[in-house]
Coordinates of C-alpha atoms in Angstrom, one line a residue:
X1 CA -169.2 -142.2 -54.2
X2 CA -167.7 -138.9 -55.2
X3 CA -171.1 -137.2 -55.1
X4 CA -171.7 -138.6 -51.6
X5 CA -168.4 -137.3 -50.4
X6 CA -169.0 -133.9 -52.0
X7 CA -172.3 -133.6 -50.3
X8 CA -170.9 -134.6 -46.9
X9 CA -168.1 -132.1 -47.5
X10 CA -170.3 -129.2 -48.1
X11 CA -171.9 -129.4 -44.6
X12 CA -168.4 -129.0 -43.0
X13 CA -166.6 -126.5 -45.3
X14 CA -166.2 -123.7 -42.7
X15 CA -163.4 -125.5 -40.9
X16 CA -162.1 -128.8 -42.0
X17 CA -163.5 -129.0 -45.5
X18 CA -164.2 -127.1 -48.7
X19 CA -167.5 -127.6 -50.5
X20 CA -168.0 -128.8 -54.0
X21 CA -171.0 -127.4 -55.9
X22 CA -173.7 -129.7 -57.2
X23 CA -175.1 -129.3 -60.7
X24 CA -178.7 -128.1 -61.0
X25 CA -181.4 -129.2 -63.4
X26 CA -183.9 -126.4 -64.1
X27 CA -187.4 -127.0 -63.0
X28 CA -190.5 -124.7 -62.7
X29 CA -190.6 -122.5 -59.6
X30 CA -192.9 -123.5 -56.8
X31 CA -196.2 -121.7 -56.7
X32 CA -196.4 -119.3 -53.8
X33 CA -199.3 -119.3 -51.3
X34 CA -200.6 -115.9 -50.3
X35 CA -203.1 -114.7 -47.7
X36 CA -204.9 -111.5 -47.1
X37 CA -204.2 -111.2 -43.4
X38 CA -200.8 -111.6 -41.7
X39 CA -200.4 -115.1 -40.2
X40 CA -199.8 -115.5 -36.5
X41 CA -196.3 -115.9 -35.3
X42 CA -195.2 -119.5 -35.1
X43 CA -194.2 -121.2 -31.9
X44 CA -190.5 -120.8 -31.0
X45 CA -188.3 -123.7 -31.7
X46 CA -187.4 -125.3 -28.3
X47 CA -183.9 -126.3 -27.4
X48 CA -183.0 -130.0 -27.4
X49 CA -182.7 -131.4 -23.9
X50 CA -180.4 -134.1 -22.6
X51 CA -178.4 -136.7 -24.3
X52 CA -179.6 -138.3 -27.5
X53 CA -180.9 -141.8 -27.1
X54 CA -179.5 -144.7 -29.2
X55 CA -182.6 -144.8 -31.3
X56 CA -184.1 -142.1 -33.5
X57 CA -186.9 -140.3 -31.7
X58 CA -189.1 -137.2 -32.4
X59 CA -192.4 -138.8 -33.4
X60 CA -195.2 -136.3 -33.5
X61 CA -197.5 -136.5 -30.5
X62 CA -201.1 -135.7 -30.0
X63 CA -204.0 -135.5 -32.4
X64 CA -203.6 -134.0 -35.9
X65 CA -204.0 -130.2 -36.0
X66 CA -207.6 -129.3 -36.8
X67 CA -208.9 -127.2 -39.7
X68 CA -205.7 -127.3 -41.8
X69 CA -206.2 -126.0 -45.3
X70 CA -204.6 -128.1 -48.1
X71 CA -201.0 -127.2 -48.9
X72 CA -198.2 -128.7 -50.9
X73 CA -194.7 -127.9 -49.8
X74 CA -191.7 -127.9 -52.2
X75 CA -188.8 -129.0 -50.0
X76 CA -185.2 -128.8 -51.5
X77 CA -182.8 -131.4 -50.1
X78 CA -179.1 -131.5 -51.0
X79 CA -178.8 -135.1 -49.8
X80 CA -179.8 -138.3 -51.4
X81 CA -182.8 -140.1 -49.7
X82 CA -180.7 -142.7 -48.0
X83 CA -178.2 -140.3 -46.5
X84 CA -178.6 -138.8 -43.0
X85 CA -179.8 -135.5 -44.4
X86 CA -182.2 -137.3 -46.7
X87 CA -183.6 -139.3 -43.8
X88 CA -184.1 -136.1 -41.8
X89 CA -186.1 -134.5 -44.8
X90 CA -188.2 -137.7 -45.1
X91 CA -189.0 -137.6 -41.4
X92 CA -190.2 -134.0 -41.7
X93 CA -192.5 -135.0 -44.6
X94 CA -194.0 -137.9 -42.6
X95 CA -194.5 -135.7 -39.6
X96 CA -196.2 -132.9 -41.5
X97 CA -198.5 -135.3 -43.3
X98 CA -199.4 -137.1 -40.1
X99 CA -200.0 -133.9 -38.1
X100 CA -202.1 -132.4 -40.8
X101 CA -204.2 -135.5 -41.3
X102 CA -202.9 -135.5 -44.9
X103 CA -204.0 -132.0 -45.7
X104 CA -200.4 -130.8 -46.0
X105 CA -198.1 -132.8 -48.4
X106 CA -194.4 -132.4 -49.0
X107 CA -192.6 -132.8 -52.4
X108 CA -188.9 -133.4 -51.5
X109 CA -186.4 -132.7 -54.2
X110 CA -183.6 -135.0 -53.2
X111 CA -179.9 -135.0 -54.3
X112 CA -179.4 -131.3 -55.0
X113 CA -180.6 -131.6 -58.5
X114 CA -183.3 -128.9 -58.1
X115 CA -181.3 -126.3 -56.2
X116 CA -177.6 -127.1 -55.6
X117 CA -175.2 -125.8 -52.9
X118 CA -174.3 -122.7 -54.8
X119 CA -177.9 -121.5 -55.5
X120 CA -180.0 -123.0 -52.7
X121 CA -180.1 -119.7 -50.7
X122 CA -181.0 -117.6 -53.8
X123 CA -183.5 -120.2 -54.9
X124 CA -185.1 -120.2 -51.5
X125 CA -185.3 -116.4 -51.5
X126 CA -186.9 -116.3 -54.9
X127 CA -189.5 -118.9 -54.0
X128 CA -188.3 -121.7 -56.2
X129 CA -188.6 -123.9 -53.1
X130 CA -190.7 -123.3 -50.0
X131 CA -188.3 -125.1 -47.5
X132 CA -184.9 -126.6 -47.3
X133 CA -182.2 -127.9 -45.1
X134 CA -179.8 -124.9 -45.2
X135 CA -176.1 -125.6 -44.5
X136 CA -174.5 -123.0 -42.2
X137 CA -171.3 -122.9 -44.3
X138 CA -172.7 -122.7 -47.8
X139 CA -173.4 -119.0 -47.6
X140 CA -170.9 -117.4 -45.2
X141 CA -170.8 -114.1 -47.0
X142 CA -174.6 -113.7 -47.1
X143 CA -175.0 -115.0 -43.5
X144 CA -172.0 -113.8 -41.6
X145 CA -173.7 -113.7 -38.2
X146 CA -174.8 -117.3 -38.5
X147 CA -171.3 -118.3 -39.6
X148 CA -169.7 -116.5 -36.7
X149 CA -171.1 -119.3 -34.5
X150 CA -168.5 -122.1 -34.4
X151 CA -169.8 -125.0 -36.5
X152 CA -168.6 -127.5 -33.9
X153 CA -169.4 -127.5 -30.2
X154 CA -167.9 -129.9 -27.7
X155 CA -169.1 -132.5 -25.3
X156 CA -172.1 -134.1 -27.2
X157 CA -174.4 -133.9 -30.1
X158 CA -177.2 -132.7 -27.9
X159 CA -174.9 -129.9 -26.5
X160 CA -174.1 -128.8 -30.0
X161 CA -177.8 -128.5 -30.8
X162 CA -178.5 -126.7 -27.5
X163 CA -175.8 -124.2 -28.2
X164 CA -177.1 -123.3 -31.6
X165 CA -180.6 -123.1 -30.3
X166 CA -179.5 -120.8 -27.6
X167 CA -177.8 -118.3 -29.9
X168 CA -180.3 -118.5 -32.7
X169 CA -183.7 -118.8 -31.0
X170 CA -183.4 -118.0 -27.3
X171 CA -180.7 -115.4 -26.5
X172 CA -182.3 -112.0 -26.4
X173 CA -179.4 -110.2 -28.1
X174 CA -178.4 -112.6 -30.8
X175 CA -181.7 -114.1 -31.8
X176 CA -183.0 -110.8 -33.0
X177 CA -179.8 -110.1 -35.0
X178 CA -179.7 -113.5 -36.6
X179 CA -183.4 -113.4 -37.4
X180 CA -183.0 -110.0 -39.1
X181 CA -180.0 -111.3 -41.1
X182 CA -182.2 -114.2 -42.3
X183 CA -185.1 -111.9 -43.1
X184 CA -182.8 -109.7 -45.2
X185 CA -182.1 -112.9 -47.3
X186 CA -185.8 -113.8 -47.5
X187 CA -185.7 -116.8 -45.2
X188 CA -186.6 -117.8 -41.6
X189 CA -185.0 -120.6 -39.5
X190 CA -187.5 -123.0 -37.8
X191 CA -185.2 -125.6 -36.1
X192 CA -181.6 -126.8 -35.8
X193 CA -180.8 -130.4 -36.8
X194 CA -178.0 -132.4 -35.2
X195 CA -174.7 -133.1 -37.0
X196 CA -172.1 -135.8 -36.5
X197 CA -168.8 -136.3 -34.8
X198 CA -165.3 -135.6 -36.1
X199 CA -162.0 -137.5 -36.0
X200 CA -158.3 -137.3 -36.7
X201 CA -156.9 -140.4 -38.5
X202 CA -153.4 -141.5 -39.3
X203 CA -151.3 -144.3 -40.8
X204 CA -149.2 -144.5 -37.6
X205 CA -150.2 -145.2 -34.0
X206 CA -150.4 -142.2 -31.7
X207 CA -151.7 -141.4 -28.2
X208 CA -152.5 -137.7 -28.0
X209 CA -153.2 -134.8 -30.4
X210 CA -149.7 -133.4 -29.7
X211 CA -148.2 -136.8 -30.4
X212 CA -150.1 -137.0 -33.7
X213 CA -149.3 -133.5 -34.9
X214 CA -145.6 -133.7 -33.9
X215 CA -145.0 -136.9 -35.8
X216 CA -147.0 -136.3 -39.0
X217 CA -144.8 -135.6 -41.9
X218 CA -147.6 -134.6 -44.3
X219 CA -151.0 -133.7 -42.7
X220 CA -153.7 -133.4 -45.4
X221 CA -156.6 -131.0 -45.3
X222 CA -157.9 -128.2 -47.5
X223 CA -158.0 -125.7 -44.7
X224 CA -154.2 -125.3 -44.5
X225 CA -154.1 -122.2 -42.3
X226 CA -156.2 -123.6 -39.5
X227 CA -154.1 -126.8 -39.1
X228 CA -150.9 -124.7 -39.3
X229 CA -152.3 -122.6 -36.4
X230 CA -153.1 -125.8 -34.5
X231 CA -149.5 -126.8 -34.9
X232 CA -148.3 -123.5 -33.6
X233 CA -150.6 -123.6 -30.6
X234 CA -149.2 -127.0 -29.8
X235 CA -145.7 -125.5 -29.8
X236 CA -144.7 -127.1 -33.1
X237 CA -142.9 -125.3 -35.9
X238 CA -142.9 -126.0 -39.6
X239 CA -145.9 -128.3 -39.6
X240 CA -146.4 -129.6 -43.2
X241 CA -150.0 -129.3 -44.1
X242 CA -150.9 -130.5 -47.6
X243 CA -153.8 -129.0 -49.5
X244 CA -156.0 -132.0 -50.4
X245 CA -159.6 -132.7 -51.1
X246 CA -161.7 -135.4 -49.4
X247 CA -162.5 -137.4 -52.5
X248 CA -158.7 -137.8 -53.1
X249 CA -157.9 -139.0 -49.5
X250 CA -157.7 -142.7 -50.2
X251 CA -155.3 -142.1 -53.1
X252 CA -153.3 -139.6 -51.1
X253 CA -152.8 -142.1 -48.3
X254 CA -152.0 -144.9 -50.7
X255 CA -149.4 -142.9 -52.6
X256 CA -147.8 -141.4 -49.5
X257 CA -148.8 -137.8 -50.2
X258 CA -150.3 -137.6 -46.7
X259 CA -150.1 -139.7 -43.6
X260 CA -152.9 -138.1 -41.4
X261 CA -156.0 -136.0 -41.7
X262 CA -159.1 -134.8 -39.8
X263 CA -162.7 -134.7 -41.0
X264 CA -166.3 -135.7 -40.3
X265 CA -166.0 -139.2 -38.9
X266 CA -169.0 -140.7 -40.8
X267 CA -167.6 -139.5 -44.1
X268 CA -164.2 -141.1 -43.2
X269 CA -166.0 -144.3 -42.4
X270 CA -168.1 -144.2 -45.5
X271 CA -164.8 -143.9 -47.6
X272 CA -163.4 -146.9 -45.7
X273 CA -160.3 -145.0 -44.9
X274 CA -159.7 -147.3 -41.9
X275 CA -158.0 -149.6 -44.5
X276 CA -155.3 -147.0 -45.2
X277 CA -155.3 -145.1 -41.9
X278 CA -156.2 -147.6 -39.1
X279 CA -155.5 -145.2 -36.2
X280 CA -158.4 -143.0 -35.2
X281 CA -159.0 -140.3 -32.5
X282 CA -162.5 -138.8 -32.1
X283 CA -162.0 -135.2 -31.2
X284 CA -165.1 -134.6 -29.0
X285 CA -166.5 -131.9 -31.3
X286 CA -170.0 -132.3 -32.8
X287 CA -171.6 -130.5 -35.7
X288 CA -175.1 -129.0 -35.9
X289 CA -176.7 -127.1 -38.7
X290 CA -178.6 -128.0 -41.8
X291 CA -181.3 -125.7 -40.4
X292 CA -184.9 -126.4 -41.4
X293 CA -185.5 -123.1 -43.2
X294 CA -188.5 -121.6 -45.0
X295 CA -189.0 -118.9 -47.6
X296 CA -190.2 -115.9 -45.5
X297 CA -192.8 -114.6 -47.9
X298 CA -194.3 -118.1 -48.3
X299 CA -194.3 -118.6 -44.5
X300 CA -196.0 -115.3 -43.8
X301 CA -198.8 -116.3 -46.3
X302 CA -199.6 -119.5 -44.4
X303 CA -202.6 -119.8 -42.1
X304 CA -202.0 -120.1 -38.4
X305 CA -202.9 -123.8 -38.5
X306 CA -200.5 -124.5 -41.4
X307 CA -197.7 -122.7 -39.6
X308 CA -198.4 -124.7 -36.4
X309 CA -198.2 -128.0 -38.4
X310 CA -194.9 -127.0 -40.1
X311 CA -193.3 -125.6 -36.9
X312 CA -194.2 -128.6 -34.8
X313 CA -193.1 -131.0 -37.5
X314 CA -189.8 -129.1 -37.7
X315 CA -189.3 -129.4 -33.9
X316 CA -190.1 -133.2 -34.0
X317 CA -187.6 -133.6 -36.8
X318 CA -184.9 -131.8 -35.0
X319 CA -185.4 -134.2 -32.0
X320 CA -185.4 -137.1 -34.4
X321 CA -182.0 -136.0 -35.8
X322 CA -180.5 -136.3 -32.4
X323 CA -181.3 -140.0 -32.2
X324 CA -180.4 -140.6 -35.8
X325 CA -177.0 -139.1 -35.6
X326 CA -176.2 -140.9 -32.3
X327 CA -177.2 -144.2 -33.9
X328 CA -174.9 -143.3 -36.9
X329 CA -172.0 -142.6 -34.5
X330 CA -172.5 -145.9 -32.7
X331 CA -172.7 -147.8 -36.0
X332 CA -169.5 -146.1 -37.2
X333 CA -167.6 -147.1 -34.1
X334 CA -168.8 -150.7 -34.5
X335 CA -167.7 -150.7 -38.1
X336 CA -164.2 -149.5 -37.0
X337 CA -164.0 -152.2 -34.4
X338 CA -165.0 -154.9 -36.9
X339 CA -162.3 -153.6 -39.3
X340 CA -159.7 -153.8 -36.6
X341 CA -159.0 -150.1 -36.4
X342 CA -157.5 -148.6 -33.2
X343 CA -159.9 -146.0 -31.8
X344 CA -159.2 -143.5 -29.0
X345 CA -160.7 -140.3 -27.8
X346 CA -158.9 -137.0 -27.7
X347 CA -156.9 -136.1 -24.6
X348 CA -158.1 -133.1 -22.5
X349 CA -155.2 -130.9 -23.2
X350 CA -155.4 -131.5 -27.0
X351 CA -159.2 -130.9 -27.0
X352 CA -158.8 -127.6 -25.2
X353 CA -156.3 -126.3 -27.8
X354 CA -158.2 -127.8 -30.8
X355 CA -161.6 -126.5 -29.7
X356 CA -160.2 -123.0 -29.2
X357 CA -158.6 -123.0 -32.7
X358 CA -162.0 -124.0 -34.2
X359 CA -163.7 -121.1 -32.4
X360 CA -161.1 -118.5 -33.1
X361 CA -161.3 -119.4 -36.8
X362 CA -165.0 -118.8 -36.8
X363 CA -164.7 -115.6 -34.8
X364 CA -161.9 -114.1 -37.0
X365 CA -163.7 -115.0 -40.2
X366 CA -166.9 -113.5 -39.0
X367 CA -165.3 -110.3 -37.8
X368 CA -163.5 -109.9 -41.2
X369 CA -166.8 -110.2 -43.0
X370 CA -168.4 -107.8 -40.5
X371 CA -165.8 -105.2 -41.0
X372 CA -166.3 -105.3 -44.7
X373 CA -170.0 -105.1 -44.4
X374 CA -170.1 -102.5 -41.7
X375 CA -171.7 -105.0 -39.2
X376 CA -168.7 -105.5 -36.9
X377 CA -170.8 -104.5 -33.8
X378 CA -173.4 -107.3 -34.5
X379 CA -170.6 -109.8 -35.1
X380 CA -169.0 -108.8 -31.8
X381 CA -172.3 -109.3 -30.1
X382 CA -172.6 -112.9 -31.4
X383 CA -169.0 -113.6 -30.4
X384 CA -169.6 -112.2 -26.9
X385 CA -172.7 -114.4 -26.4
X386 CA -170.9 -117.6 -27.7
X387 CA -168.0 -116.9 -25.4
X388 CA -170.4 -116.4 -22.4
X389 CA -172.1 -119.7 -23.3
X390 CA -169.0 -121.8 -23.8
X391 CA -166.4 -120.1 -21.6
X392 CA -164.2 -119.3 -24.6
X393 CA -162.4 -116.0 -25.0
X394 CA -162.1 -114.2 -28.3
X395 CA -158.5 -113.5 -29.2
X396 CA -158.9 -110.5 -31.4

């Protein structure tokens, strides 16, 4: 259970959480594929459209791609096979093998035992793996432009994916900057996967975000500064935020160290925290990320047909993730109902404040890194485009 929570935590560490590294078992590096001539540019990853359906979708369509040369892909996955991230990796494998008529196979290294959180990016750049699901927040210092994009967007899972796709793949200004940053790290993004919902939970009943934060005596989260800022923005003074880790939350509730927290909703459900904190408020923010990412040198060595198979399978997998995460959210809510928990949705005023705090945290952290690295102008460009997309305003 601790390993599951640590993996869930790593995907959310920019804001509400702090990641815990996974140990690595040394294995031989994957053999690189080379080609004499440069491969053609892959099709651009399309934005997800509309709301996710209740069932996973994203099945490959059409006939298998013709004349695909044999290829074996080493795919690093930080998640276990049964977890959401593991199911996404498995779907990619199945899509690739179907679309290539079996010519392209995928060897998935599940569970972070091949390349862990701390060394996935460097391992990808070195060619130890050909592909991975790259977490946005695992490498904030190496990928400051990517991490200047708020990890959570509001309204729906589909909207979160659309916003990421706009900034990373479609926007004329930011797509080139983010692609160049990835290239400098030896990688390339192919598609954005959906993430889950987030929730505030508490031992006591509450009706709004302000009600919750004004009554909590010991709010628990590792990102102390962000929740103190939230309290200030709500007009509260002296909010007591306790620095705690997710794997200790059940004990912290049971021993009275904390009486409320906020985190990825599915992780909270998996820990059965509704037993200790039966009052829940979904906050209308949704994660995206765990980008389907390739080693750039390996990608450039593929044939056009191989690139087409991989890109189209990545697109289909991103669409599949929308349905998968929506189904997971629906299942979580049903679990809470069966457990007798009280579940509400965030009030409009509370959401407006909370969403802005999330964004300002990402913007400020990104600008701080940009000033150190001498890339403040590029960071500002990303902030400007995110603000234009969302209606937010950067409070420098």
